[in-house]
Coordinates of C-alpha atoms in Angstrom, one line a residue:
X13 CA -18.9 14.0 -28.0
X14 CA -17.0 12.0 -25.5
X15 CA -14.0 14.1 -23.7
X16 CA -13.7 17.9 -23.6
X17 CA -9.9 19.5 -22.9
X18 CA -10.1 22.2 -20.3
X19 CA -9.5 25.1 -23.4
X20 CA -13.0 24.0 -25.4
X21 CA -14.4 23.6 -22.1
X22 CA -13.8 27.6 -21.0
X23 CA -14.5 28.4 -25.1
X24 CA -17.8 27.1 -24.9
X25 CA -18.6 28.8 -21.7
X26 CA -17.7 32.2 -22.8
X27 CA -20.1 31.8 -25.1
X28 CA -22.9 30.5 -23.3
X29 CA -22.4 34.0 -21.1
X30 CA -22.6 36.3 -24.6
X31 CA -25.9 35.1 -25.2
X32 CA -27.0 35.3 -22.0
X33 CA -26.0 39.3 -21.3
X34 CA -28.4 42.1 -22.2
X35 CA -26.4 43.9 -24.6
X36 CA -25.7 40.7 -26.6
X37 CA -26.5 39.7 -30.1
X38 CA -30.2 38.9 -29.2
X39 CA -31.3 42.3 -28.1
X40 CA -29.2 44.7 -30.6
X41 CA -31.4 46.8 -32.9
X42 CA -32.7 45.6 -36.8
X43 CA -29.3 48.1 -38.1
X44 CA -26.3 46.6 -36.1
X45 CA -28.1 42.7 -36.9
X46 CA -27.3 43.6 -40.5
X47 CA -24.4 44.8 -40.0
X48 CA -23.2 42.0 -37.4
X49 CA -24.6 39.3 -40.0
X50 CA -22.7 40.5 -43.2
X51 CA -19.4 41.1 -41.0
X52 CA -19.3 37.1 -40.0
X53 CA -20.6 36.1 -43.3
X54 CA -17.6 38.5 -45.3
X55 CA -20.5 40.0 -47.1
X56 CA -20.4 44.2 -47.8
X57 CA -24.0 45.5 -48.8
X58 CA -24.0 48.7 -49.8
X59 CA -27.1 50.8 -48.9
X60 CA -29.8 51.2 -52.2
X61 CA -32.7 52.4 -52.3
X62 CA -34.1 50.2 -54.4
X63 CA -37.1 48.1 -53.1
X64 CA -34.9 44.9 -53.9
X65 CA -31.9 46.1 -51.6
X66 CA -34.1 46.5 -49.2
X67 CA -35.9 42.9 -49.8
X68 CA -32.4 41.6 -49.6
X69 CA -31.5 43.3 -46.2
X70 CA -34.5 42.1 -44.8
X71 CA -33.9 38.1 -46.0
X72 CA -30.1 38.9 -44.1
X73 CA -31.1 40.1 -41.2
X74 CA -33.6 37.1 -41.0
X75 CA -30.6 34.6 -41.7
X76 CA -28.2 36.8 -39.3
X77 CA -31.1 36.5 -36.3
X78 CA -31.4 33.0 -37.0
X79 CA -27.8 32.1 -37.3
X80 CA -27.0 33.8 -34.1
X81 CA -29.9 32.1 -32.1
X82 CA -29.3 28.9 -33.3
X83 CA -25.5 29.2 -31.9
X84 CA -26.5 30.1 -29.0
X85 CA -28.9 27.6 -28.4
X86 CA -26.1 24.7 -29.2
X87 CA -23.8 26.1 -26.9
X88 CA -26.3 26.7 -24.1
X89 CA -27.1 22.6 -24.4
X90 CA -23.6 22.2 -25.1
X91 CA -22.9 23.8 -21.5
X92 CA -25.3 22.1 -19.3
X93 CA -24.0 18.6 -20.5
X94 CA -20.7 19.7 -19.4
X95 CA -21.8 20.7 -16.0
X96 CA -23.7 17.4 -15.9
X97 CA -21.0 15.2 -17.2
X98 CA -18.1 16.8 -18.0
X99 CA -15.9 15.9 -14.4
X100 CA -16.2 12.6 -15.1
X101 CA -14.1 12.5 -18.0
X102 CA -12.0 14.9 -17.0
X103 CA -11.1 12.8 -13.9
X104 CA -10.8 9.6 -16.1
X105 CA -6.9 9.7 -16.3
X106 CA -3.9 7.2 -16.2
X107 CA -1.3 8.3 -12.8
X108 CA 2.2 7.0 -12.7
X109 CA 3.8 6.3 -9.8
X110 CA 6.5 4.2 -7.6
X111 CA 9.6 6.4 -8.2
X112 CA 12.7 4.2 -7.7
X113 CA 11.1 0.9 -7.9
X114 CA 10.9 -0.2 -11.0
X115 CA 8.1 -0.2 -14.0
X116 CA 5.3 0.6 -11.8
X117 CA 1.8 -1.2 -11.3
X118 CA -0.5 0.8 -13.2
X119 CA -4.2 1.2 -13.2
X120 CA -6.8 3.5 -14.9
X121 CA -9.4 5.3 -12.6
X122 CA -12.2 4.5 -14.5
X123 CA -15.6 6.7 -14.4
X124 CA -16.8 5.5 -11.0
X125 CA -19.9 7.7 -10.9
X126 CA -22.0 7.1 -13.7
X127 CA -26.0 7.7 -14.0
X128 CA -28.1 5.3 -13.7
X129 CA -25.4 3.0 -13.2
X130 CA -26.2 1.1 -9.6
X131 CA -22.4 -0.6 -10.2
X132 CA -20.5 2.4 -10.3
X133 CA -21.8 4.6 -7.0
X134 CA -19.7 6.9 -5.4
X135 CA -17.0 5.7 -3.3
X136 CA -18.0 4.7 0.3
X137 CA -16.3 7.1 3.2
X138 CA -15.0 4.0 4.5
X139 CA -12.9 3.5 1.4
X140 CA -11.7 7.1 1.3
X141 CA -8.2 6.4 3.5
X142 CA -8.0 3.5 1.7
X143 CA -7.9 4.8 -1.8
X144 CA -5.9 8.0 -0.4
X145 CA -3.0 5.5 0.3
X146 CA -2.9 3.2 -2.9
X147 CA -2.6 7.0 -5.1
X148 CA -0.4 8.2 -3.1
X149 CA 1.6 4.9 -4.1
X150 CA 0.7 5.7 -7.4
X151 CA -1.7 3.4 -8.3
X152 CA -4.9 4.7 -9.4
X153 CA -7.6 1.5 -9.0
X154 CA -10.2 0.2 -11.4
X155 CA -13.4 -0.5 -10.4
X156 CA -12.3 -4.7 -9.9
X157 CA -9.4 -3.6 -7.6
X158 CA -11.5 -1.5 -5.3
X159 CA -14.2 -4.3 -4.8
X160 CA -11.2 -6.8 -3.7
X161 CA -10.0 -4.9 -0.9
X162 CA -10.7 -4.6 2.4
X163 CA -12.7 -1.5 4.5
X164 CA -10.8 0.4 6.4
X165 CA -12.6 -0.7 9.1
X166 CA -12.4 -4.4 8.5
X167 CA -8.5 -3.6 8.8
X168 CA -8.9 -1.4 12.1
X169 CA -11.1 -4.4 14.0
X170 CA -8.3 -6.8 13.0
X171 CA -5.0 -4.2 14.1
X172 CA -6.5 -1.8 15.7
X173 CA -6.2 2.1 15.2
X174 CA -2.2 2.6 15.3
X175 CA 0.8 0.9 14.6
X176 CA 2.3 -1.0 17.3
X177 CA 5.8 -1.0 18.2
X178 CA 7.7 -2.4 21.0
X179 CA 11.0 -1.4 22.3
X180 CA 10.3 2.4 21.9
X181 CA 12.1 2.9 25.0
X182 CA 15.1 1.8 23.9
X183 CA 15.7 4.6 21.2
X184 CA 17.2 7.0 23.0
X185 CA 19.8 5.0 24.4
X186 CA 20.6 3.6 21.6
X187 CA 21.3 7.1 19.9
X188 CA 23.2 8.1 23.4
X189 CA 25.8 4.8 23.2
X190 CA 26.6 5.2 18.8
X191 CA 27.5 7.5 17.3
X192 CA 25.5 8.9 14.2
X193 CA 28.4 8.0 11.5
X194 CA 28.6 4.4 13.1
X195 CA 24.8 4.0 13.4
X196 CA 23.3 1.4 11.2
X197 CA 19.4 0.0 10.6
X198 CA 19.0 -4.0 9.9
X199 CA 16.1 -6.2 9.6
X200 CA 15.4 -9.2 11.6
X201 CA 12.7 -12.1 11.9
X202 CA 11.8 -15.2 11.6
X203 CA 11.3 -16.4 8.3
X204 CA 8.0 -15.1 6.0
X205 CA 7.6 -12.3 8.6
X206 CA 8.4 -9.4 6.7
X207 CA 12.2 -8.7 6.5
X208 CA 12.4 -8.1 2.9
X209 CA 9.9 -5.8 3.1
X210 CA 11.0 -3.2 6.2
X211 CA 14.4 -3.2 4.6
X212 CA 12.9 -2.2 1.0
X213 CA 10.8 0.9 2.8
X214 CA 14.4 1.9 5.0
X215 CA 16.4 1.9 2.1
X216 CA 14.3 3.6 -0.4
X217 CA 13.3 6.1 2.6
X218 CA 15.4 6.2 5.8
X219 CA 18.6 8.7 5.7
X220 CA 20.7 9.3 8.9
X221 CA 21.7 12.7 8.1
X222 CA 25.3 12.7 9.6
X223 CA 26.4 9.7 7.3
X224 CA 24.4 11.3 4.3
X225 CA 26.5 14.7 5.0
X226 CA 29.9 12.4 4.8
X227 CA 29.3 10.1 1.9
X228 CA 27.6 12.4 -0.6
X229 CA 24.5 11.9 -2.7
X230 CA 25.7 8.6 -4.8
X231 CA 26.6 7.0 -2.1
X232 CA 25.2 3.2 -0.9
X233 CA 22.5 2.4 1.4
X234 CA 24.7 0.4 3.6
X235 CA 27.0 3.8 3.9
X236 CA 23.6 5.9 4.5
X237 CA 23.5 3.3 7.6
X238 CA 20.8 1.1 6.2
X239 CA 21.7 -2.2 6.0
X240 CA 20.1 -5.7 4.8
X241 CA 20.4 -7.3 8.0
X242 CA 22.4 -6.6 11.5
X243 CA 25.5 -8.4 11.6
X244 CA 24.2 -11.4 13.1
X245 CA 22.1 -12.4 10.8
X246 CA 18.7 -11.5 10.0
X247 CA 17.1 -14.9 11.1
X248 CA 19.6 -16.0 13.7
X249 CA 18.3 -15.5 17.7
X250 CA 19.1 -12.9 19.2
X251 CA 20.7 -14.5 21.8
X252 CA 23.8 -15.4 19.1
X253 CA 24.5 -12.0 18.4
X254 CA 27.7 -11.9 19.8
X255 CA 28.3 -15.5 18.4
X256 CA 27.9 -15.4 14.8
X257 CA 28.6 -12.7 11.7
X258 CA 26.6 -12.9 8.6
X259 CA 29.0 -12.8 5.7
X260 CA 30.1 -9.3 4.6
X261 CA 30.0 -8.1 8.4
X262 CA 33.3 -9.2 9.5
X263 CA 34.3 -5.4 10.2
X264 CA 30.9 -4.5 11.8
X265 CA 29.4 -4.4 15.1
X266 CA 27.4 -5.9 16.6
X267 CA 26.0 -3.2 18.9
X268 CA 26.0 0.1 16.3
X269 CA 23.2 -2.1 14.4
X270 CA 19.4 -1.6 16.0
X271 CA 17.5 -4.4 14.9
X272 CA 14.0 -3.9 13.2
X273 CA 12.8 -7.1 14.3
X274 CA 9.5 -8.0 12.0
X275 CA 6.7 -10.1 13.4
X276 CA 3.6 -11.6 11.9
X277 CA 0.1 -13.0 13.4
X278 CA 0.9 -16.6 14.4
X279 CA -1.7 -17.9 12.6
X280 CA -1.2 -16.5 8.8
X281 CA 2.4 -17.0 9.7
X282 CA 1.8 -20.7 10.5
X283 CA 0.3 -21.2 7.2
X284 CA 2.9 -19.1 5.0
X285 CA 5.3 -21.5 6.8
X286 CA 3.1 -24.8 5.5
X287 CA 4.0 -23.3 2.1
X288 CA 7.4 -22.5 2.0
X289 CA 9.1 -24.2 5.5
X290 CA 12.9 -22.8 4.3
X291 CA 15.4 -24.5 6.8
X292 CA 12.1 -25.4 9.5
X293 CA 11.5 -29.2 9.5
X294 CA 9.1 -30.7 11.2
X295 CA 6.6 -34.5 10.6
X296 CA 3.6 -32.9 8.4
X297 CA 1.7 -36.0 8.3
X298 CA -0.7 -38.8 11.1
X299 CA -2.2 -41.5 11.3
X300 CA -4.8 -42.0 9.7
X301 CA -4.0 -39.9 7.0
X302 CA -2.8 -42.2 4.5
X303 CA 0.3 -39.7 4.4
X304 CA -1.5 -36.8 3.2
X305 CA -0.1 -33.7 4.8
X306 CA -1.4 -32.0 7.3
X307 CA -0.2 -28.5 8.0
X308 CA 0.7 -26.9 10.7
X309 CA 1.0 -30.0 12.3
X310 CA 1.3 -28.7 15.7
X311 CA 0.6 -31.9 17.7
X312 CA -0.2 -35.6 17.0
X313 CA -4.0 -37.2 16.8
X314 CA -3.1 -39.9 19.5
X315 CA -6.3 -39.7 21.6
X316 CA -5.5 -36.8 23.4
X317 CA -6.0 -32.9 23.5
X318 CA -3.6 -30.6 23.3
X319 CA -5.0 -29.5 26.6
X320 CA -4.4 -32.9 28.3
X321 CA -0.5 -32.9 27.2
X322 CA -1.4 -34.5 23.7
X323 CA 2.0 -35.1 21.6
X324 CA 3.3 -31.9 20.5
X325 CA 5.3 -32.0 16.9
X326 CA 8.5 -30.7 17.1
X327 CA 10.3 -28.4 14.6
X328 CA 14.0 -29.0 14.3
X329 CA 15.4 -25.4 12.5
X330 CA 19.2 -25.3 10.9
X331 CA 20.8 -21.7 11.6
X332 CA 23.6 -20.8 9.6
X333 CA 25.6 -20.2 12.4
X334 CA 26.4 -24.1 13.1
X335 CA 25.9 -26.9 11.7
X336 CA 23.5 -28.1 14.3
X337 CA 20.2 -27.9 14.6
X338 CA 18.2 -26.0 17.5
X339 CA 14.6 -28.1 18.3
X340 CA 11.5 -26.2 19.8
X341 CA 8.5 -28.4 20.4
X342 CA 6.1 -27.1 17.8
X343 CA 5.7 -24.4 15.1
X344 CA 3.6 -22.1 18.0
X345 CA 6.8 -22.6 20.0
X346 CA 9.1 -21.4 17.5
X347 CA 7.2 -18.1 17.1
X348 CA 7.1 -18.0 20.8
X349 CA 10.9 -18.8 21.7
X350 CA 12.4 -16.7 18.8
X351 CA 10.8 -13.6 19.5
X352 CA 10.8 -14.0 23.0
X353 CA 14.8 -13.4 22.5
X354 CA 13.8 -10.0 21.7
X355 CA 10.7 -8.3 23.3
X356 CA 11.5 -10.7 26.9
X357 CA 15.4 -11.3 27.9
X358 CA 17.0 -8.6 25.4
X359 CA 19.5 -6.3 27.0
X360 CA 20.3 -4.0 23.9
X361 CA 18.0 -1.8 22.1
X362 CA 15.8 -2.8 19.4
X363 CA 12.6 -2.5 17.7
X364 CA 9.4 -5.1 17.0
X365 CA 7.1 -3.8 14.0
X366 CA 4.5 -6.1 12.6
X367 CA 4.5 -6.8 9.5
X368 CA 0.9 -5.8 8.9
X369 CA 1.7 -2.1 9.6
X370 CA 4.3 -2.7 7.4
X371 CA 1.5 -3.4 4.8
X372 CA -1.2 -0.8 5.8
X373 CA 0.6 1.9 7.5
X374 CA 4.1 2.3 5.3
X375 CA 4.6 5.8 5.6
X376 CA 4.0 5.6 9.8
X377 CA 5.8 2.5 10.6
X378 CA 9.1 3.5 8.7
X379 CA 9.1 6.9 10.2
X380 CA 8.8 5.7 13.7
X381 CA 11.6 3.1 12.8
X382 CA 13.5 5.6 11.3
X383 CA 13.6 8.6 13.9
X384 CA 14.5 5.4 16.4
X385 CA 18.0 5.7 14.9
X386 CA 18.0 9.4 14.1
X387 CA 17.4 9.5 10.8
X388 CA 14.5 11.1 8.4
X389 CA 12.6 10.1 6.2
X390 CA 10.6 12.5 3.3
X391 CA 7.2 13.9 3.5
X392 CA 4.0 11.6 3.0
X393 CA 3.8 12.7 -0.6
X394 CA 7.1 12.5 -1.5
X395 CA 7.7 8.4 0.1
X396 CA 8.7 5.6 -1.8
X397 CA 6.0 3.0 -1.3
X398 CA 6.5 -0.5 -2.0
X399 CA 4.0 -1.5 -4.5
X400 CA 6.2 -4.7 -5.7
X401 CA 6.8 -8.0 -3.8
X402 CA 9.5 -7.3 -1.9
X403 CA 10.7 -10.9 -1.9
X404 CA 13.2 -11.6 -4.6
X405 CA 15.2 -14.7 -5.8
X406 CA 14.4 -18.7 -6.6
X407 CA 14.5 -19.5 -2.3
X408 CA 11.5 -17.1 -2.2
X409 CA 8.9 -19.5 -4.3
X410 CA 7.3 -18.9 -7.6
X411 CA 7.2 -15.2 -8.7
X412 CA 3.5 -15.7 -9.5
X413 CA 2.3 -16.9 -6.1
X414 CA 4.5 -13.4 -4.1
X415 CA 2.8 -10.5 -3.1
X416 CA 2.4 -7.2 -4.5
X417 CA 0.3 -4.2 -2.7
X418 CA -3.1 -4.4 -3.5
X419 CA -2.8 -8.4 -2.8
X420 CA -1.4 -8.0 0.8
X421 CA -4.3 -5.5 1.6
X422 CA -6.8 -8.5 0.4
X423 CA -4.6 -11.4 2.4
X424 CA -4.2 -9.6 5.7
X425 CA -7.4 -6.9 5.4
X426 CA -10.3 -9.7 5.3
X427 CA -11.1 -11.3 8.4
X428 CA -9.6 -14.2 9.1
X429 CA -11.3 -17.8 8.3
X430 CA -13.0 -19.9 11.4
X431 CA -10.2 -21.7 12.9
X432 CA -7.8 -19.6 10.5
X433 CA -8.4 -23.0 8.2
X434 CA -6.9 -25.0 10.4
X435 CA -8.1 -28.9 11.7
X436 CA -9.5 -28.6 15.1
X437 CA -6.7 -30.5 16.4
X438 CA -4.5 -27.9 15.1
X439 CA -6.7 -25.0 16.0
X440 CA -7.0 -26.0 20.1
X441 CA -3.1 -26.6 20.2
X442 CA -2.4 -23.2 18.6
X443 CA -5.2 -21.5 21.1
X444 CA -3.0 -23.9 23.8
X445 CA 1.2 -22.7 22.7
X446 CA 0.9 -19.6 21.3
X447 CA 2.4 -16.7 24.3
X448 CA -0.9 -15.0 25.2
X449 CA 1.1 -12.1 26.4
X450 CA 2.9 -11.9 23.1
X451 CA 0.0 -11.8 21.5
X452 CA -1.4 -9.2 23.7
X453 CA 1.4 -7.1 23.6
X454 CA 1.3 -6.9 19.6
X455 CA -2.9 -6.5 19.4
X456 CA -3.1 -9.9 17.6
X457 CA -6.5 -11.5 17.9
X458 CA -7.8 -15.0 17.6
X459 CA -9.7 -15.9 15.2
X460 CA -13.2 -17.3 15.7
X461 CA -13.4 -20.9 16.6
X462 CA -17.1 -20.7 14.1

């Protein structure tokens, strides 16, 4: 016997409690166990007097006693393997989840508490918030999945307790200046920084009510106020953003949008950029190298440390907005000088998420994003997570090597690799460029130099 339903489950208890009361079938009198006896076997016997009616009765109420005893006895082991074993099967059950975002990723909690099985312990407090989030998602993890992730607190020493935002005190202008029916929400970032992925959780979850109220339930996203991208462009400086509309904007403006501007350790960043550069160009290979590349490149081996004013490798980037090209003097620089247009010399309002609270705090980033702007979003249970790569489309790389939920928590949840991987070279001229204060400001860490 393998799996009990709840109804045989509460059967089998009843009678496990009949045998057990006083008044039950084990302590009626000789009479009544005859009687009891030939009623469940559909037998009459009519009282003789003849010594072989009375031989008879006797051999029934033997059968009758025995009968009853042995039924109880099954039921009473029957019972205490239930309360031994019997949660663990009921628990064993297939969830899905992921309204609104297509076929699902779906696992089967498997029995995770077995006897005498050292592989399959209870789950580890420090797993519990972990596990909490992926079935809220609706994704119920196996065994494998679980031992992939990160702890909780592997991710807390790497990000810290909360999320961190900058530019929170900029919301309430920006909600005193527009208007709720001309408000709108758009991503921006550099490129592999998470854009895809804070405008999947505002669309699927972000509502400013005022719009909603005018446009009606079947409405779009974009008249709900949520948009791709501002009208700038997602990936264009901010100082363009009175220079330059992304196509389908031609009627919007410029200063109704608040940008969700999405950033990304420096270091995983630099690496994700190694693998698919988009419009970035930059020399990925030295002497001495035989051409082989050498990512991220960020200064040339000519005798001298980055310290020492060692050759830095610049990074020409092509923005749709012209056809030139705008040079910064390495990759570090780039993630220095594009955001800088934001958190340091912007004027406007606008918000800076990282993209790994994006990954391990959904439901708490896109509220905070989304009461910015004014708008709600639905209860913790009820949230759309994004269990799915939120990157879509041929410019995005193979399908096969994007990344779903329970590989992000692996990617950005372990601790980052000595050097993050890099050459030494590369490792003292990232240490060298990269803004300290940015990196302050967003609770990013270096990683180890061993």
């Amino acid at each position: 016997m393998t799996s009990w339903g709840g109804g045989s489950y509460r059967g089998v208890v009843k009678s496990h409690h009949l045998c057990r009361r006083g008044d039950s079938a084990t302590s009626v009198q000789p009479s009544e166990e005859v009687a009891a006896a030939t009623t469940m076997r559909g037998i009459s016997v009519a009282a003789r007097p003849s010594s072989s009616s009375s031989s008879n009765a006797v051999t029934m109420m033997i059968i009758a006693l025995a009968s009853v005893l042995s039924f109880c006895l099954v039921n009473i082991l029957l019972v205490a393997r239930l309360e031994k074993d019997g949660p663990h099967y009921r628990d064993d059950v297939t969830h899905d989840g992921g309204a609104g975002l297509g076929a699902p990723m779906t696992y089967r909690r498997r029995q995770v508490a077995r006897k005498n099985d050292t592989t399959h312990d209870d789950v580890d407090d420090d797993e519990d918030p972990i596990l909490a989030h992926f079935r809220r998602a609706g994704l119920d993890l196996d065994y494998a999945s679980r031992e992939r992730l990160p702890t909780w607190s592997d991710i807390e020493s790497q990000y810290g307790t909360d999320v961190v935002v900058l530019g929170m005190e900029t919301c309430k202008y920006f909600r005193n200046i527009v208007p709720p029916l001309d408000r709108m929400i758009g991503s921006a970032g550099m490129f592999n920084s998470g854009t895809n992925l804070v405008t999947r959780l505002m669309k699927e979850n972000c509502v400013i009510p005022e719009r909603y109220k005018k446009y009606g339930p079947k409405a779009t996203k974009e008249q709900y106020g949520i948009r791709w991208q501002c009208p700038w462009g997602k990936h264009t400086p901010a100082q363009f953003r009175h220079d330059h509309l992304a196509p389908k904007n031609e009627n919007q403006t410029a200063d109704n949008c608040l940008p969700i501007v999405t950033i990304r350790n420096p270091f995983t960043w630099m690496s994700s950029m190694c693998r698919i550069p988009y419009s970035a160009m930059w020399e990925r290979s030295d002497a001495g190298t035989n051409g082989k590349g050498v990512c991220p490149h960020l200064a040339y081996a000519d005798g001298r440390p980055p310290t020492e004013g060692g050759t830095m490798a610049p990074v020409s980037l092509v923005y749709k907005f012209s056809g030139h090209a705008i040079t910064y003097d390495s990759l570090a620089h780039l993630w220095n000088e594009w955001y800088a247009g934001y958190w340091r010399d912007a004027n406007f309002p606008y918000l800076m998420v990282r993209l790994e609270d994006l990954v391990f705090r959904q439901y708490e980033t896109t509220r905070i994003v989304c009461d910015c702007a004014g708008g709600t979003v639905p209860s913790k249970d009820d949230f759309r997570y994004i269990v799915h790569s939120a990157k879509t489309g041929p410019a995005h790389g193979k399908v096969s090597e994007r990344t779903n939920m329970i590989d992000a928590w692996v990617k950005y949840g372990k601790p980052m690799a000595p050097k993050a991987g890099f050459s030494e070279l590369d490792y003292e001229a990232a240490v060298e460029y990269l803004s300290r204060e940015l990196m302050e400001k967003m609770g990013y860490k270096y990683p180890l130099p061993e």
